[in-house]
Structure formats: structure tokens, C-alpha cells
Coordinates of C-alpha atoms in Angstrom, one line a residue:
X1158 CA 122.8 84.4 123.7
X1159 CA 121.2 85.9 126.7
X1160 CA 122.7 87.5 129.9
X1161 CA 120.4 87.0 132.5
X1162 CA 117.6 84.2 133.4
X1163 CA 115.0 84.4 135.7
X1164 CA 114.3 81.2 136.8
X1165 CA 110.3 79.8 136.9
X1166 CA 108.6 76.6 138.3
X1167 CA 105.5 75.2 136.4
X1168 CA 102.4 76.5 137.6
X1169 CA 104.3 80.0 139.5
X1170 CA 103.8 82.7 137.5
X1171 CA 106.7 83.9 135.2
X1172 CA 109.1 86.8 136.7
X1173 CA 109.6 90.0 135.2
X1174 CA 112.9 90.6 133.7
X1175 CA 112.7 94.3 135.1
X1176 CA 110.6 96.2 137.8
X1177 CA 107.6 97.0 137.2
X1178 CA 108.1 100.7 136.8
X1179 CA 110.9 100.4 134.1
X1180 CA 108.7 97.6 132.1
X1181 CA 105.6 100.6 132.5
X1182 CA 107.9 103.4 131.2
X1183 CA 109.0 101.0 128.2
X1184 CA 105.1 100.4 127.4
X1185 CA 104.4 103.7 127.8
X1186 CA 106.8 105.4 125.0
X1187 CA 106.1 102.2 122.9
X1188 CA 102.0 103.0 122.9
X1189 CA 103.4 107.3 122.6
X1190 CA 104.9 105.7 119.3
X1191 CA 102.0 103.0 118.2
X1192 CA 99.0 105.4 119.1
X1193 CA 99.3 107.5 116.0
X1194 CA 100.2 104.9 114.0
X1195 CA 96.9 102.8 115.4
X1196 CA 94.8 105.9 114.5
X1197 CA 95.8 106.0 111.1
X1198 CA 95.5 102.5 110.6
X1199 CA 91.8 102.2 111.7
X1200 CA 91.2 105.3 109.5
X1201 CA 92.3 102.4 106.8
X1202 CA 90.7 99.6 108.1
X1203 CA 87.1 102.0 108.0
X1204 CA 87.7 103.9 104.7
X1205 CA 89.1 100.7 102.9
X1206 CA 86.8 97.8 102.3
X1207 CA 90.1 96.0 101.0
X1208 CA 91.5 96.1 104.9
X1209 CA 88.4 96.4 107.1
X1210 CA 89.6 93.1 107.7
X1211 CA 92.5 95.0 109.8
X1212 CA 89.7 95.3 112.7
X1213 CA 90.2 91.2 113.5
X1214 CA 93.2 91.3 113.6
X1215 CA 94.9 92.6 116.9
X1216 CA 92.4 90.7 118.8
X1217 CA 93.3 87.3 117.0
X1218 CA 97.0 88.4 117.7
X1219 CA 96.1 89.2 121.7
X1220 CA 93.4 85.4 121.2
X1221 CA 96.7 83.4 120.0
X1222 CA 99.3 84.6 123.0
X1223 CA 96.4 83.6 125.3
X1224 CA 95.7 80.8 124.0
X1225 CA 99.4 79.8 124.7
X1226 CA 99.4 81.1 128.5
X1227 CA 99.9 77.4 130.2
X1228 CA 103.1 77.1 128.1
X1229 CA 104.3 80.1 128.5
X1230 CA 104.2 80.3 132.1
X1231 CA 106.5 77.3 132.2
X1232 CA 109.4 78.7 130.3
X1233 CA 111.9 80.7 132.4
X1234 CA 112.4 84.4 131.4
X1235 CA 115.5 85.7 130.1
X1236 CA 116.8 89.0 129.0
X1237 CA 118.5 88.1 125.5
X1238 CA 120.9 91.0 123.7
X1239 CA 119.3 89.2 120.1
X1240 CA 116.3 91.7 121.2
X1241 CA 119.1 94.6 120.7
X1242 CA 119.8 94.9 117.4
X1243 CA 115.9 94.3 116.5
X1244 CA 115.0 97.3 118.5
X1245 CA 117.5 99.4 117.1
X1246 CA 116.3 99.0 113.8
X1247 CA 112.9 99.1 114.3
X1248 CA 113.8 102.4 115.7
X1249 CA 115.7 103.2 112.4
X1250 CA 113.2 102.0 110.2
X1251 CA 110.7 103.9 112.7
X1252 CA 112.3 107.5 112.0
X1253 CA 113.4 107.3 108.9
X1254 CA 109.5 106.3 107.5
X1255 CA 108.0 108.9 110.0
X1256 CA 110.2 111.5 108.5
X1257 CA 109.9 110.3 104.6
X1258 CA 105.9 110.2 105.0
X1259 CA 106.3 106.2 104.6
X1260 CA 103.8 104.9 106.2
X1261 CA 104.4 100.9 105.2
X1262 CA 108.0 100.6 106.8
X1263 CA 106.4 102.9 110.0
X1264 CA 103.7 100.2 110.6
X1265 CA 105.9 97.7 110.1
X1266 CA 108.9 98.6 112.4
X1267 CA 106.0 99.2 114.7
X1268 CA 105.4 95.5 114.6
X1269 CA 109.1 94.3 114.7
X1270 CA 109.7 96.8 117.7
X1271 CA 107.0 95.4 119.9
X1272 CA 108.6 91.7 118.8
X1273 CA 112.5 93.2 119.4
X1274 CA 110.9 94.1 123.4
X1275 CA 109.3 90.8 123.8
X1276 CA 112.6 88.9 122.7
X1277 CA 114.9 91.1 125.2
X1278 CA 112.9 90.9 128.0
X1279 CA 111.5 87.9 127.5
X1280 CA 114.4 85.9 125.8
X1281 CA 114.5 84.1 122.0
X1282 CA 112.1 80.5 123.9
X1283 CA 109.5 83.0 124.9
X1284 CA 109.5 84.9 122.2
X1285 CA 109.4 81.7 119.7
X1286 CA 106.6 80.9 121.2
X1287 CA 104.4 83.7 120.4
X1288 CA 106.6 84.7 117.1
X1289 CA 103.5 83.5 114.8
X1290 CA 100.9 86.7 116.6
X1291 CA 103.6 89.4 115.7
X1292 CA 103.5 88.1 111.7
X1293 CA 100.0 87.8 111.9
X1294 CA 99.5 91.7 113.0
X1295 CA 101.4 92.4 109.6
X1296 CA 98.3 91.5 108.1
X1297 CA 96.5 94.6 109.3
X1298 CA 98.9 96.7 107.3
X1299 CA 97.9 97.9 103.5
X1300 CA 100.4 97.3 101.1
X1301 CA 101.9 100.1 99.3
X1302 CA 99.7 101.8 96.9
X1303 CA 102.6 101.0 94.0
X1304 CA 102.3 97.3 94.7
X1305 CA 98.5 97.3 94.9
X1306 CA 98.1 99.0 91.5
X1307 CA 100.5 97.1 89.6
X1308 CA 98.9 94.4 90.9
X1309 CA 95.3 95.1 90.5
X1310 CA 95.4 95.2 86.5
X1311 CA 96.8 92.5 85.0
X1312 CA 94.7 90.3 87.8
X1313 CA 91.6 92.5 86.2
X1314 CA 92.7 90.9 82.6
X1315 CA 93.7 87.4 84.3
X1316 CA 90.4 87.0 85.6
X1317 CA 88.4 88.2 82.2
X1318 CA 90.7 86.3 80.0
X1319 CA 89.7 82.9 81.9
X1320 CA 86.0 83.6 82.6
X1321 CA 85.6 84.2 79.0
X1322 CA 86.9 81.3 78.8
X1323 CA 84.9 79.3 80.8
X1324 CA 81.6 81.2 79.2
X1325 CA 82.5 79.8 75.7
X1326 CA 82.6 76.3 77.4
X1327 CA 79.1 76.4 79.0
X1328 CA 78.0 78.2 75.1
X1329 CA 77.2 81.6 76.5
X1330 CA 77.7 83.9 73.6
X1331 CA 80.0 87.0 74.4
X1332 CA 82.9 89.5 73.3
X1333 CA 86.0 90.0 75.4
X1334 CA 87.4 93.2 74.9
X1335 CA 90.6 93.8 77.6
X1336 CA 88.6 93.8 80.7
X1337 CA 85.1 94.0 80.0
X1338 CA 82.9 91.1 78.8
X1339 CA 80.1 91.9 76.5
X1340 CA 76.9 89.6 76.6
X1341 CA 74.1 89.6 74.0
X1342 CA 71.2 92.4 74.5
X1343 CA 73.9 95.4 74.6
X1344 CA 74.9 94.4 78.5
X1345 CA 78.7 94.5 79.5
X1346 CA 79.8 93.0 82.3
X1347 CA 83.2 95.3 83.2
X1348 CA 86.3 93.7 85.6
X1349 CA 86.5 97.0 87.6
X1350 CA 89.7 97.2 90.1
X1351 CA 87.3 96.6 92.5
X1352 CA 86.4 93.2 91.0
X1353 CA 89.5 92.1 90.2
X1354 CA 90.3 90.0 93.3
X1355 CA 93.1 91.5 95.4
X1356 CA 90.6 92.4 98.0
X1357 CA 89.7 89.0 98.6
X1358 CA 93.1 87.8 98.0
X1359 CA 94.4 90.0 101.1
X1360 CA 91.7 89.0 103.6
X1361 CA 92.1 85.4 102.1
X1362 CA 96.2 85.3 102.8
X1363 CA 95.4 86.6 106.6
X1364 CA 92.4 83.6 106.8
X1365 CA 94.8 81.1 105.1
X1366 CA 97.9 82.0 107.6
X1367 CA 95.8 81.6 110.3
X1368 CA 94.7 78.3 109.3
X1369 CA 97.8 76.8 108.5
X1370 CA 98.9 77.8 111.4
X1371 CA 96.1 76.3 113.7
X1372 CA 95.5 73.5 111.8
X1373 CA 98.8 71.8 110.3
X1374 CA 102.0 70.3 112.3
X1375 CA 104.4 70.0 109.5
X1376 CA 105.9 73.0 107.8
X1377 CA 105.9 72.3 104.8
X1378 CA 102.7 71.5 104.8
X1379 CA 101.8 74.7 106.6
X1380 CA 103.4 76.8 103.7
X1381 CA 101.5 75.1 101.0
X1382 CA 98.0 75.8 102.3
X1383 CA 99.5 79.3 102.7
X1384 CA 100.4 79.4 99.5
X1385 CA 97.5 77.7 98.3
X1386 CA 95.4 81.1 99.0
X1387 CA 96.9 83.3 96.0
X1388 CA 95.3 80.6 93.3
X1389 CA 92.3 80.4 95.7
X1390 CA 91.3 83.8 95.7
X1391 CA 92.1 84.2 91.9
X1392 CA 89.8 81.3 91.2
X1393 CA 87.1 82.2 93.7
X1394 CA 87.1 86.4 91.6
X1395 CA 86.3 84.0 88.3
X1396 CA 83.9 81.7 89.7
X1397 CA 82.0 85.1 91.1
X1398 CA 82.8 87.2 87.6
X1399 CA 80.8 83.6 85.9
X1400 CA 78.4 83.3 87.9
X1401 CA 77.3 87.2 87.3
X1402 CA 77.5 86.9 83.5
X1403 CA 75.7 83.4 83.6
X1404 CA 72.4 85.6 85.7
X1405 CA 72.6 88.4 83.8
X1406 CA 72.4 86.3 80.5
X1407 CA 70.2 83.5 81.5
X1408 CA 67.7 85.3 84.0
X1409 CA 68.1 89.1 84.1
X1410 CA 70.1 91.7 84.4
X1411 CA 68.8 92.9 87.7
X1412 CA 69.5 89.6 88.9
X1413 CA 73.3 90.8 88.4
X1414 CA 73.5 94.0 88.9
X1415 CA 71.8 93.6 92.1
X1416 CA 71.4 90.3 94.2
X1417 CA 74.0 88.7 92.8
X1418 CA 76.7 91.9 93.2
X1419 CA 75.4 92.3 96.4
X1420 CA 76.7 89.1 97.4
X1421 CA 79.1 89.1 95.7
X1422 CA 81.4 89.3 98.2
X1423 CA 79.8 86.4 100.6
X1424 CA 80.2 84.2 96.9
X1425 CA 84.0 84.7 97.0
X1426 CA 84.5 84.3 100.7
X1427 CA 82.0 81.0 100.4
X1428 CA 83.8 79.5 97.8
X1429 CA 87.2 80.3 99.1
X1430 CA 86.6 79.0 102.3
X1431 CA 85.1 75.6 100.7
X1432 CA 88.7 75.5 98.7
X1433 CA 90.6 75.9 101.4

């Protein structure tokens, strides 16, 4: 598995693998290759209130390898070829999105490449350590437009469908027609892309990884309050889509259209948070 281990004492300081000046060189072309891909992604993270979550997230990533520095400095360092094979396809994967204007696989071999380094120069105990701050950095990457928009409408008619539901329960009196919910006194409350939860659901995945993470031993557990985040953030969009309709009918419709769409978003983070 590995062809050369540097040995390290508890409490010494870990070796490098390589001299200094070959290990700058590396970083160098690696940050040549990263910067523009870095430049365009905080263009993202600004322009795109669905990622301006992306701003957290290399600093958690850098918070969660420090937070691991005691251990780390006890395991000895060793050059494994496993490292090989990741690099050379995250330089693939690199080129071949750079050249097809594919931005995803780009950002993402960006991520694997950076892991592929650590692993070879570091070796596969090192880099097990520390695997979890690489897949959270994947977090900071949009999806594909393709999978965003095919997702974004049938959660816009999932999340109408139910509140409507839920409105005939409490005996508010309303007309569902696809997405858009119509209240007494001429007043439609619409389920706009922008309302129809993915946004909360990505910053909710990236809160709910994290947790997991931090907070549970077993795996399986682990996975399950992952996984607990996609019916989370689809519950939290109809408990905020009710509670608009429910102001708008029983106070006023500046209530909604204001106060309560203004916090709309703190509503869905609050709630989510409570879930989770």
C-alpha cells in the first residue's frame, strides 16, 4: 500500500514526505489550478442566495483538520501510491470539464485532487483522518442547473399539495390550483421556485452532514440524521408556506407579504434546526 514511511514520535512534529521546495512547487500549481475555479465559485456563492452558504464552508473544512491536530501529529507519514491513481483522475476529470465548459466535474476534481495529494504524501491513516473536511468542501459546489430544475418543480407542487392540505384541516377556506393557493378576498399565495425549498434543503444537507458528523459515533446512525435533512427541509418549506397563508388570511395581507416573507427564511432555518 505505501512505499515509504517516515517515522514520528507523539508530541514531535510530523515529517514531510518531501523537501520543502518540491511540497511548495506542488501547492503552487495546485492553487494555479484552484484560483480560478475559487473565483468563480465565490461569484456563486455572492450572486446565489441558494449557495451563499458556500462562504462557511472552507473555513469549517480548514476548523475540522485543526481540530484534529493532536492526532494527527501522532500518526507517522507515509507516501502511499493509492494517492496515484486519485490524482490522475482528478487531472482527467480536471481537463476534460475545463475544456467542455463543465464547471460541476471541474470543482469537483478540484476537491478529489487536493484529497489524491494529501493521501500520497500523507499516506491512506492520515488521510482517513481528515477524509470527512474534503466531502464537506463538496458542499460549496452548486449542483447542475439540470438537476436543480427538475428538482425545483415537482417539490413546488409537493409542498402546495400538502399545505393545502393542512389549511383544509385548521378550516381555512382556499383553492389549489397546481402551485398557487388561493385564499378568500382575491389573495393568492403562489409556490414560486424560490419558495419551493431546495434552497433550504442544500444549506440544510451541509448543516445536517456536519452534525452528524460532530455529534454521532455510530454510522449508521450518522447516515440517518443525514438523511433525516431531505424530509426536514421539505417539512420546514410547508410549515413556512402555512404559516404565510394562515397571516395573510387571519390578520392581513401585509403581515405576509411583508414580516412574515421577510423572515421567511429565519422560519425555515428555526424550525429545521429544532427538527434536527
Amino acid at each position: 500500500m505505501s512505499n515509504h514511511t517516515i517515522p514520528n514520535t507523539p508530541g514531535s512534529g510530523t515529517s514531510l514526505a518531501l523537501p520543502w521546495w518540491q511540497l511548495a512547487i506542488i501547492g503552487a500549481v495546485i492553487l494555479m489550478m484552484s484560483l480560478p475555479i475559487l473565483i468563480g465559485l465565490a461569484g456563486d456563492w455572492y450572486n446565489d442566495d441558494n449557495y451563499s452558504h458556500g462562504f462557511l464552508i472552507i473555513p469549517i473544512s480548514l476548523w475540522l483538520v485543526w481540530r484534529k491536530r493532536d492526532i494527527l501529529r501522532t500518526i507517522p507519514l507515509e507516501s502511499s501510491k493509492w494517492g496515484i491513481p486519485v490524482i490522475l483522475g482528478s487531472l482527467v476529470v480536471f481537463i476534460l470539464g475545463t475544456a467542455g465548459m463543465e464547471y460541476f466535474t471541474a470543482r469537483v476534481s478540484m476537491v478529489s485532487l487536493m484529497f489524491g495529494v494529501t493521501l500520497y504524501l500523507a499516506g491512506y491513516r492520515f488521510a482517513r483522518e481528515i477524509w470527512f473536511s474534503f466531502f464537506f468542501l463538496l458542499f460549496m459546489i452548486p449542483a447542475p442547473y439540470i438537476i436543480y430544475y427538475s428538482a425545483t418543480f415537482p417539490l413546488q407542487m409537493l409542498g402546495s399539495k400538502i399545505a393545502a392540505v393542512l389549511l383544509t384541516i385548521v378550516g381555512i377556506p382556499h383553492l389549489r390550483q397546481g402551485n398557487v393557493i388561493h385564499l378568500p378576498d382575491n389573495y393568492s399565495l403562489e409556490v414560486a421556485e424560490a419558495c419551493s425549498g431546495l434552497r433550504s434543503l442544500v444549506t440544510l444537507l451541509a448543516l445536517g452532514a456536519l452534525l452528524a458528523y460532530l455529534t454521532q459515533n455510530s454510522k449508521w446512525k450518522a447516515v440517518t440524521l443525514f438523511a433525516a435533512t431531505v424530509p426536514i427541509a421539505i417539512a420546514a418549506n410547508i410549515f413556512r408556506i402555512c404559516v404565510t397563508a394562515i397571516g395573510a388570511y387571519g390578520v392581513s395581507r401585509a403581515l405576509a407579504e411583508d414580516f412574515i416573507h421577510e423572515l421567511s427564511g429565519t422560519i425555515v432555518f428555526m424550525f429545521s434546526l429544532i427538527c434536527l
